[in-house]
Short mmCIF file of C-alpha atoms in Angstrom, two decimals:
data_model
loop_
_atom_site.label_atom_id
_atom_site.label_comp_id
_atom_site.label_asym_id
_atom_site.label_seq_id
_atom_site.Cartn_x
_atom_site.Cartn_y
_atom_site.Cartn_z
CA UNK C 20 19.28 26.02 -22.76
CA UNK C 21 16.57 24.52 -20.55
CA UNK C 22 14.48 21.68 -22.01
CA UNK C 23 10.74 22.08 -22.41
CA UNK C 24 8.43 20.50 -19.83
CA UNK C 25 5.66 18.11 -20.87
CA UNK C 26 3.29 16.35 -18.45
CA UNK C 27 1.23 13.44 -19.74
CA UNK C 28 -1.62 11.73 -17.93
CA UNK C 29 -2.27 8.02 -17.86
CA UNK C 30 -5.85 6.81 -17.72
CA UNK C 31 -5.81 6.03 -13.99
CA UNK C 32 -6.18 9.54 -12.52
CA UNK C 33 -6.49 12.38 -15.10
CA UNK C 34 -8.04 14.69 -12.50
CA UNK C 35 -4.86 14.66 -10.38
CA UNK C 36 -2.76 15.29 -13.49
CA UNK C 37 -4.87 18.34 -14.36
CA UNK C 38 -4.34 19.72 -10.84
CA UNK C 39 -0.59 19.12 -11.04
CA UNK C 40 -0.42 20.86 -14.44
CA UNK C 41 -2.36 23.82 -13.03
CA UNK C 42 0.14 24.03 -10.18
CA UNK C 43 3.13 23.90 -12.56
CA UNK C 44 1.52 26.24 -15.10
CA UNK C 45 1.46 24.00 -18.17
CA UNK C 46 -1.24 22.28 -20.21
CA UNK C 47 -1.49 18.47 -20.02
CA UNK C 48 0.29 16.77 -22.90
CA UNK C 49 -1.84 15.36 -25.71
CA UNK C 50 -1.91 11.59 -26.05
CA UNK C 51 -4.40 9.04 -27.30
CA UNK C 52 -4.80 6.09 -24.93
CA UNK C 53 -7.02 3.26 -26.08
CA UNK C 54 -7.49 -0.51 -26.17
CA UNK C 55 -7.50 -2.82 -29.16
CA UNK C 56 -10.35 -5.30 -29.48
CA UNK C 57 -8.24 -7.93 -27.70
CA UNK C 58 -7.58 -5.51 -24.80
CA UNK C 59 -3.99 -4.75 -25.75
CA UNK C 60 -2.93 -1.22 -24.81
CA UNK C 61 -2.60 1.37 -27.57
CA UNK C 62 -0.62 4.58 -26.95
CA UNK C 63 -0.24 7.44 -29.41
CA UNK C 64 1.76 10.56 -28.46
CA UNK C 65 0.14 13.51 -30.24
CA UNK C 66 2.83 16.17 -29.71
CA UNK C 67 6.57 16.42 -30.02
CA UNK C 68 8.66 15.46 -27.02
CA UNK C 69 12.08 15.67 -28.70
CA UNK C 70 14.67 16.84 -26.17
CA UNK C 71 11.89 17.50 -23.64
CA UNK C 72 11.62 16.63 -19.94
CA UNK C 73 8.59 14.33 -19.87
CA UNK C 74 6.59 13.51 -16.73
CA UNK C 75 3.98 10.75 -16.93
CA UNK C 76 1.42 10.65 -14.10
CA UNK C 77 -0.07 7.22 -13.51
CA UNK C 78 -1.33 5.95 -10.14
CA UNK C 79 -1.41 2.29 -9.15
CA UNK C 80 -5.15 1.99 -8.66
CA UNK C 81 -8.21 0.68 -10.45
CA UNK C 82 -7.12 -1.91 -13.02
CA UNK C 83 -3.61 -2.01 -11.63
CA UNK C 84 -2.04 -4.33 -14.19
CA UNK C 85 -3.57 -2.51 -17.19
CA UNK C 86 -2.42 0.84 -15.80
CA UNK C 87 1.09 -0.50 -15.20
CA UNK C 88 1.41 -1.77 -18.77
CA UNK C 89 0.02 1.53 -20.07
CA UNK C 90 2.66 3.42 -18.09
CA UNK C 91 5.43 1.21 -19.44
CA UNK C 92 4.27 1.69 -23.02
CA UNK C 93 4.00 5.48 -22.55
CA UNK C 94 7.54 5.63 -21.13
CA UNK C 95 8.91 3.59 -24.01
CA UNK C 96 6.99 5.69 -26.56
CA UNK C 97 8.47 8.92 -25.19
CA UNK C 98 12.00 7.52 -25.11
CA UNK C 99 11.63 6.31 -28.69
CA UNK C 100 10.42 9.81 -29.64
CA UNK C 101 13.75 11.22 -28.36
CA UNK C 102 12.63 12.65 -25.03
CA UNK C 103 15.66 13.91 -23.09
CA UNK C 104 14.42 12.56 -19.77
CA UNK C 105 11.31 10.58 -18.74
CA UNK C 106 10.08 10.68 -15.16
CA UNK C 107 7.32 8.34 -13.94
CA UNK C 108 5.11 10.09 -11.39
CA UNK C 109 3.35 7.29 -9.50
CA UNK C 110 1.41 8.70 -6.51
CA UNK C 111 0.27 5.26 -5.32
CA UNK C 112 2.96 2.77 -6.26
CA UNK C 113 1.69 -0.65 -7.47
CA UNK C 114 3.11 -3.83 -5.95
CA UNK C 115 4.99 -1.87 -3.28
CA UNK C 116 3.46 -4.14 -0.64
CA UNK C 117 5.17 -7.09 -2.32
CA UNK C 118 8.79 -6.33 -1.63
CA UNK C 119 11.48 -8.95 -2.20
CA UNK C 120 12.56 -9.31 1.42
CA UNK C 121 9.76 -11.04 3.40
CA UNK C 122 8.66 -9.11 6.45
CA UNK C 123 6.14 -9.66 9.18
CA UNK C 124 3.26 -7.23 9.54
CA UNK C 125 5.13 -5.73 12.46
CA UNK C 126 8.01 -4.84 10.16
CA UNK C 127 10.45 -7.42 11.52
CA UNK C 128 12.16 -9.67 8.93
CA UNK C 129 11.05 -13.30 8.76
CA UNK C 130 13.63 -15.85 9.82
CA UNK C 131 11.91 -18.61 7.83
CA UNK C 132 9.43 -18.97 5.00
CA UNK C 133 5.96 -17.57 5.67
CA UNK C 134 3.39 -20.28 6.51
CA UNK C 135 0.63 -21.25 4.14
CA UNK C 136 -2.78 -19.85 4.92
CA UNK C 137 -5.00 -21.92 2.61
CA UNK C 138 -5.47 -24.70 3.48
CA UNK C 139 -4.82 -24.44 7.22
CA UNK C 140 -1.13 -24.44 8.07
CA UNK C 141 0.20 -27.57 9.80
CA UNK C 142 1.64 -26.89 13.24
CA UNK C 143 4.91 -28.52 12.11
CA UNK C 144 6.18 -27.52 8.69
CA UNK C 145 8.40 -30.57 8.27
CA UNK C 146 5.86 -33.30 7.65
CA UNK C 147 8.45 -36.07 7.58
CA UNK C 148 9.70 -35.04 11.02
CA UNK C 149 6.20 -35.62 12.42
CA UNK C 150 5.48 -38.71 10.33
CA UNK C 151 8.82 -40.49 9.75
CA UNK C 152 7.04 -43.56 8.43
CA UNK C 153 5.87 -41.66 5.33
CA UNK C 154 8.18 -42.44 2.41
CA UNK C 155 8.45 -40.29 -0.73
CA UNK C 156 6.53 -42.85 -2.79
CA UNK C 157 3.92 -43.33 -0.10
CA UNK C 158 4.21 -47.11 -0.52
CA UNK C 159 4.82 -47.91 3.15
CA UNK C 160 2.23 -45.59 4.63
CA UNK C 161 0.04 -46.96 7.38
CA UNK C 162 -3.16 -45.66 5.86
CA UNK C 163 -5.47 -45.73 8.87
CA UNK C 164 -3.04 -43.89 11.11
CA UNK C 165 -2.13 -41.42 8.37
CA UNK C 166 -5.76 -40.69 7.49
CA UNK C 167 -6.61 -39.82 11.07
CA UNK C 168 -3.56 -37.56 11.45
CA UNK C 169 -4.16 -35.78 8.15
CA UNK C 170 -7.81 -35.31 9.12
CA UNK C 171 -6.62 -33.51 12.24
CA UNK C 172 -4.70 -31.13 9.96
CA UNK C 173 -7.86 -30.45 7.89
CA UNK C 174 -6.17 -31.79 4.76
CA UNK C 175 -7.50 -34.32 2.21
CA UNK C 176 -6.32 -37.85 2.86
CA UNK C 177 -4.93 -40.00 0.04
CA UNK C 178 -7.28 -42.75 -1.14
CA UNK C 179 -4.51 -45.26 -1.63
CA UNK C 180 -0.82 -45.66 -1.07
CA UNK C 181 0.06 -44.69 -4.63
CA UNK C 182 -1.75 -41.36 -4.54
CA UNK C 183 0.57 -38.38 -4.14
CA UNK C 184 0.43 -36.47 -0.90
CA UNK C 185 -0.63 -32.80 -0.97
CA UNK C 186 2.20 -30.50 -2.05
CA UNK C 187 2.52 -28.98 1.42
CA UNK C 188 3.12 -32.48 2.85
CA UNK C 189 5.88 -33.52 0.45
CA UNK C 190 9.25 -33.44 2.17
CA UNK C 191 8.32 -30.50 4.39
CA UNK C 192 8.45 -28.09 1.43
CA UNK C 193 8.07 -24.47 2.53
CA UNK C 194 6.13 -22.48 0.01
CA UNK C 195 7.14 -18.88 -0.67
CA UNK C 196 4.95 -16.08 -1.88
CA UNK C 197 6.32 -14.55 -5.09
CA UNK C 198 7.67 -11.04 -4.50
CA UNK C 199 7.35 -8.64 -7.41
CA UNK C 200 9.40 -5.73 -6.06
CA UNK C 201 12.55 -6.08 -8.15
CA UNK C 202 10.52 -7.08 -11.20
CA UNK C 203 8.48 -3.86 -11.18
CA UNK C 204 11.62 -1.78 -10.69
CA UNK C 205 13.33 -3.53 -13.59
CA UNK C 206 10.31 -3.13 -15.85
CA UNK C 207 10.20 0.63 -15.28
CA UNK C 208 13.92 1.17 -15.82
CA UNK C 209 13.99 -1.19 -18.81
CA UNK C 210 11.09 0.74 -20.39
CA UNK C 211 13.23 3.88 -20.12
CA UNK C 212 12.26 5.64 -16.87
CA UNK C 213 15.10 7.94 -15.77
CA UNK C 214 13.49 9.03 -12.50
CA UNK C 215 10.62 7.94 -10.23
CA UNK C 216 8.47 10.20 -8.07
CA UNK C 217 6.06 8.55 -5.65
CA UNK C 218 4.57 9.08 -2.19
CA UNK C 219 4.61 7.11 1.07
CA UNK C 220 5.92 3.77 -0.15
CA UNK C 221 4.53 0.99 2.03
CA UNK C 222 8.03 -0.49 2.30
CA UNK C 223 10.74 2.15 2.30
CA UNK C 224 13.24 -0.54 1.25
CA UNK C 225 11.51 -0.55 -2.15
CA UNK C 226 13.57 2.48 -3.18
CA UNK C 227 16.68 0.33 -3.13
CA UNK C 228 15.40 -1.91 -5.91
CA UNK C 229 15.82 0.83 -8.53
CA UNK C 230 18.89 1.72 -10.54
CA UNK C 231 17.52 5.24 -11.10
CA UNK C 232 16.76 8.05 -8.60
CA UNK C 233 13.55 7.66 -6.58
CA UNK C 234 11.92 10.56 -4.73
CA UNK C 235 9.59 9.10 -2.11
CA UNK C 236 7.57 12.17 -1.14
CA UNK C 237 5.83 12.35 2.22
CA UNK C 238 2.23 13.16 3.01
CA UNK C 239 3.08 13.93 6.65
CA UNK C 240 3.20 17.74 6.24
CA UNK C 241 -0.30 17.66 4.73
CA UNK C 242 -1.54 15.44 7.56
CA UNK C 243 -0.07 17.80 10.14
CA UNK C 244 -1.70 20.76 8.44
CA UNK C 245 -5.09 19.04 8.35
CA UNK C 246 -4.93 18.10 12.03
CA UNK C 247 -3.98 21.63 13.06
CA UNK C 248 -6.65 23.32 10.94
CA UNK C 249 -9.60 20.93 11.15
CA UNK C 250 -9.55 19.04 14.47
CA UNK C 251 -10.62 21.21 17.44
CA UNK C 252 -8.32 21.04 20.48
CA UNK C 253 -6.07 18.60 18.68
CA UNK C 254 -3.42 18.98 21.39
CA UNK C 255 -5.68 16.96 23.72
CA UNK C 256 -6.20 14.18 21.17
CA UNK C 257 -4.26 10.91 20.92
CA UNK C 258 -2.42 9.73 17.80
CA UNK C 259 -3.04 6.01 17.20
CA UNK C 260 -1.13 3.51 15.07
CA UNK C 261 -3.44 0.64 14.04
CA UNK C 262 -0.51 -1.79 13.92
CA UNK C 263 3.12 -2.01 14.97
CA UNK C 264 4.34 -1.52 11.41
CA UNK C 265 3.01 2.05 11.29
CA UNK C 266 4.22 3.04 14.76
CA UNK C 267 7.20 5.04 13.48
CA UNK C 268 5.00 7.12 11.17
CA UNK C 269 2.43 7.80 13.89
CA UNK C 270 4.99 8.63 16.58
CA UNK C 271 6.62 11.16 14.23
CA UNK C 272 3.32 13.01 13.92
CA UNK C 273 2.68 12.79 17.67
CA UNK C 274 6.15 14.20 18.41
CA UNK C 275 5.75 17.07 15.95
CA UNK C 276 2.42 18.13 17.47
CA UNK C 277 3.35 17.28 21.10
CA UNK C 278 0.45 14.85 21.33
CA UNK C 279 -0.04 11.58 23.20
CA UNK C 280 0.50 8.31 21.36
CA UNK C 281 -1.10 4.86 21.63
CA UNK C 282 -0.69 1.62 19.71
CA UNK C 283 -3.03 -1.17 18.74
CA UNK C 284 -1.23 -4.48 18.89
CA UNK C 285 -2.40 -7.34 16.68
CA UNK C 286 -2.36 -10.77 18.24
CA UNK C 287 -2.65 -14.05 16.40
CA UNK C 288 -5.71 -16.15 17.25
CA UNK C 289 -4.80 -19.49 18.77
CA UNK C 290 -6.88 -22.62 18.38
CA UNK C 291 -6.55 -23.21 22.12
CA UNK C 292 -7.97 -19.72 22.90
CA UNK C 293 -10.60 -18.97 20.23
CA UNK C 294 -12.24 -16.23 22.32
CA UNK C 295 -9.04 -14.26 22.86
CA UNK C 296 -9.16 -10.76 21.35
CA UNK C 297 -6.90 -10.38 18.33
CA UNK C 298 -6.37 -6.60 18.79
CA UNK C 299 -5.14 -5.05 22.01
CA UNK C 300 -4.82 -1.36 22.87
CA UNK C 301 -1.56 -0.18 24.41
CA UNK C 302 -2.26 3.24 25.92
CA UNK C 303 -5.13 5.25 27.40
CA UNK C 304 -7.86 6.74 25.18
CA UNK C 305 -10.76 7.03 27.61
CA UNK C 306 -12.70 10.28 27.02
CA UNK C 307 -10.20 11.24 24.31
CA UNK C 308 -10.39 12.16 20.66
CA UNK C 309 -8.41 9.58 18.67
CA UNK C 310 -6.65 10.04 15.31
CA UNK C 311 -5.69 6.83 13.49
CA UNK C 312 -2.74 7.19 11.09
CA UNK C 313 -2.05 4.68 8.31
CA UNK C 314 -0.56 4.65 4.81
CA UNK C 315 -2.92 2.25 3.00
CA UNK C 316 -6.60 1.38 3.43
CA UNK C 317 -7.50 -1.42 1.04
CA UNK C 318 -10.23 -3.59 2.54
CA UNK C 319 -10.44 -1.22 5.57
CA UNK C 320 -10.57 -4.17 7.96
CA UNK C 321 -7.65 -2.84 10.01
CA UNK C 322 -8.89 0.68 10.62
CA UNK C 323 -12.52 -0.34 11.26
CA UNK C 324 -11.50 -3.03 13.74
CA UNK C 325 -9.11 -0.56 15.35
CA UNK C 326 -11.95 1.95 15.64
CA UNK C 327 -14.06 -0.65 17.44
CA UNK C 328 -11.24 -1.30 19.91
CA UNK C 329 -10.92 2.43 20.57
CA UNK C 330 -14.68 2.82 21.00
CA UNK C 331 -14.77 -0.10 23.43
CA UNK C 332 -12.00 1.58 25.43
CA UNK C 333 -13.89 4.85 25.83
CA UNK C 334 -12.82 7.05 22.90
CA UNK C 335 -15.31 9.88 22.32
CA UNK C 336 -14.49 10.61 18.67
CA UNK C 337 -12.41 8.72 16.15
CA UNK C 338 -10.70 10.12 13.05
CA UNK C 339 -8.61 8.18 10.52
CA UNK C 340 -6.06 9.83 8.21
CA UNK C 341 -4.97 7.63 5.30
CA UNK C 342 -2.54 8.35 2.45
CA UNK C 343 -3.65 5.74 -0.09
CA UNK C 344 -7.35 4.93 0.28
CA UNK C 345 -7.80 2.17 -2.29
CA UNK C 346 -11.12 0.99 -0.79
CA UNK C 347 -11.52 -2.38 -2.49
CA UNK C 348 -14.73 -4.38 -2.44
CA UNK C 349 -17.19 -3.28 0.24
CA UNK C 350 -14.59 -1.21 2.14
CA UNK C 351 -16.62 2.01 1.77
CA UNK C 352 -19.75 0.40 3.21
CA UNK C 353 -17.66 -1.07 6.03
CA UNK C 354 -16.41 2.41 6.92
CA UNK C 355 -19.95 3.80 6.81
CA UNK C 356 -21.10 1.17 9.33
CA UNK C 357 -18.03 1.52 11.58
CA UNK C 358 -17.32 3.61 14.67
CA UNK C 359 -15.16 5.96 12.61
CA UNK C 360 -16.54 9.50 12.70
CA UNK C 361 -14.42 10.88 9.87
CA UNK C 362 -11.95 9.35 7.40
CA UNK C 363 -9.52 11.79 5.78
CA UNK C 364 -7.79 10.45 2.68
CA UNK C 365 -5.49 11.85 0.02
CA UNK C 366 -6.27 11.96 -3.69
CA UNK C 367 -3.33 9.79 -4.76
CA UNK C 368 -6.23 7.48 -5.74
CA UNK C 369 -9.48 8.83 -7.29
CA UNK C 370 -11.94 9.47 -4.47
CA UNK C 371 -15.02 10.97 -6.17
CA UNK C 372 -17.03 7.73 -6.06
CA UNK C 373 -15.95 6.99 -2.50
CA UNK C 374 -17.05 10.43 -1.31
CA UNK C 375 -20.45 10.00 -2.99
CA UNK C 376 -21.02 6.66 -1.29
CA UNK C 377 -19.80 7.61 2.20
CA UNK C 378 -20.43 10.91 3.97
CA UNK C 379 -17.59 10.22 6.44
CA UNK C 380 -14.84 10.49 3.80
CA UNK C 381 -12.99 13.79 3.37
CA UNK C 382 -10.12 14.42 0.93
CA UNK C 383 -6.87 16.39 1.17
CA UNK C 384 -5.04 17.33 -2.01
CA UNK C 385 -1.51 16.08 -2.76
CA UNK C 386 -1.26 17.80 -6.17
CA UNK C 387 0.66 20.82 -4.75
CA UNK C 388 3.39 18.49 -3.41
CA UNK C 389 3.80 16.66 -6.71
CA UNK C 390 3.59 19.91 -8.68
CA UNK C 391 6.30 21.52 -6.55
CA UNK C 392 8.48 18.42 -6.86
CA UNK C 393 8.15 18.45 -10.65
CA UNK C 394 8.92 22.18 -10.82
CA UNK C 395 12.01 21.84 -8.64
CA UNK C 396 13.36 18.78 -10.45
CA UNK C 397 12.83 20.40 -13.85
CA UNK C 398 14.64 23.57 -12.72
CA UNK C 399 17.48 21.63 -11.12
CA UNK C 400 16.55 22.72 -7.59
CA UNK C 401 16.70 20.66 -4.41
CA UNK C 402 13.58 18.81 -3.30
CA UNK C 403 14.89 18.12 0.21
CA UNK C 404 12.61 20.72 1.77
CA UNK C 405 9.59 18.71 0.60
CA UNK C 406 10.63 16.08 3.14
CA UNK C 407 10.72 18.69 5.94
CA UNK C 408 7.57 18.43 8.05
CA UNK C 409 7.89 22.13 8.94
CA UNK C 410 7.74 23.20 5.29
CA UNK C 411 4.26 24.20 4.23
CA UNK C 412 3.34 24.53 0.54
CA UNK C 413 1.01 27.40 -0.16
#
């Protein structure tokens, strides 16, 4: 006997949940989500979930930490209420950019600890190698010489020999950025999640942190469909990756549509060459329509700077297609002022306010993909065709 299907919505994106439920043909589950006076999360499940397949839709947007805790409490509440299986549907996965293995922006693994960015990073990480006369206690420091050398590193100088050196100068310590990838995976599985459904993880390695199945759905078929139906003469356009890390995703789309491909390479600014451009175009876009492809737009610095590079190199029209358009801070205003002619984003994150504030933003709907995935998983069918770029969902 097949278990009943119940789909609950978290507070992050109820509109997407309603569209998914409409696709599946069920009503959204009834739950009371609230906050206590001290901002603790309160969850009350208002219908039976005993022996049911429960799907909880909660996107990693808005107040990310509050939404994450709410999701964990909802999962635990359903498991305690004897749900047969609980699946967390997380269209935009929180903390997926903070994987455990440190990687460069290009996607290559770091061979050493990432440098500090604030304050300015010393050119040599091992301070004692550069200044062998500095002892751990600082008692034998030649203050005048040390003060001048520290000043050159834009770091505060000690007032006396007994004052401790800045942390980044003590024994060449290399500071690491905390990575929350495994922690988030463990929190979800510990709360009781039996299955995870998400879309376009920023780091595909993130799937390996879970001890439960993870379906990382792809937005590529929807992007292909949008390009074919809404961009005139798309065959003559050029697919652009705004950085090396997204080159594989962009080349896959270019290959599927038999289109040209170009790459924008990010270069580090050097103190010796302050006027050197930090973004360089690899490819020809003169008198071409350009389509930027990326998975996340948070501050929108990358895509707007990329659009300027393309405009300066002769592009006649510039589109950007983004899966997760978080649009933090003044990102929407930055897009409005940019050389981008149209920004197409998915609704894995609520976009109503963004669309109101910027006429350039258009939205494509991912609810059919998630709805079909839920239907197939509930019925015990394969979801492999959802990863096929040739498969189109009606």
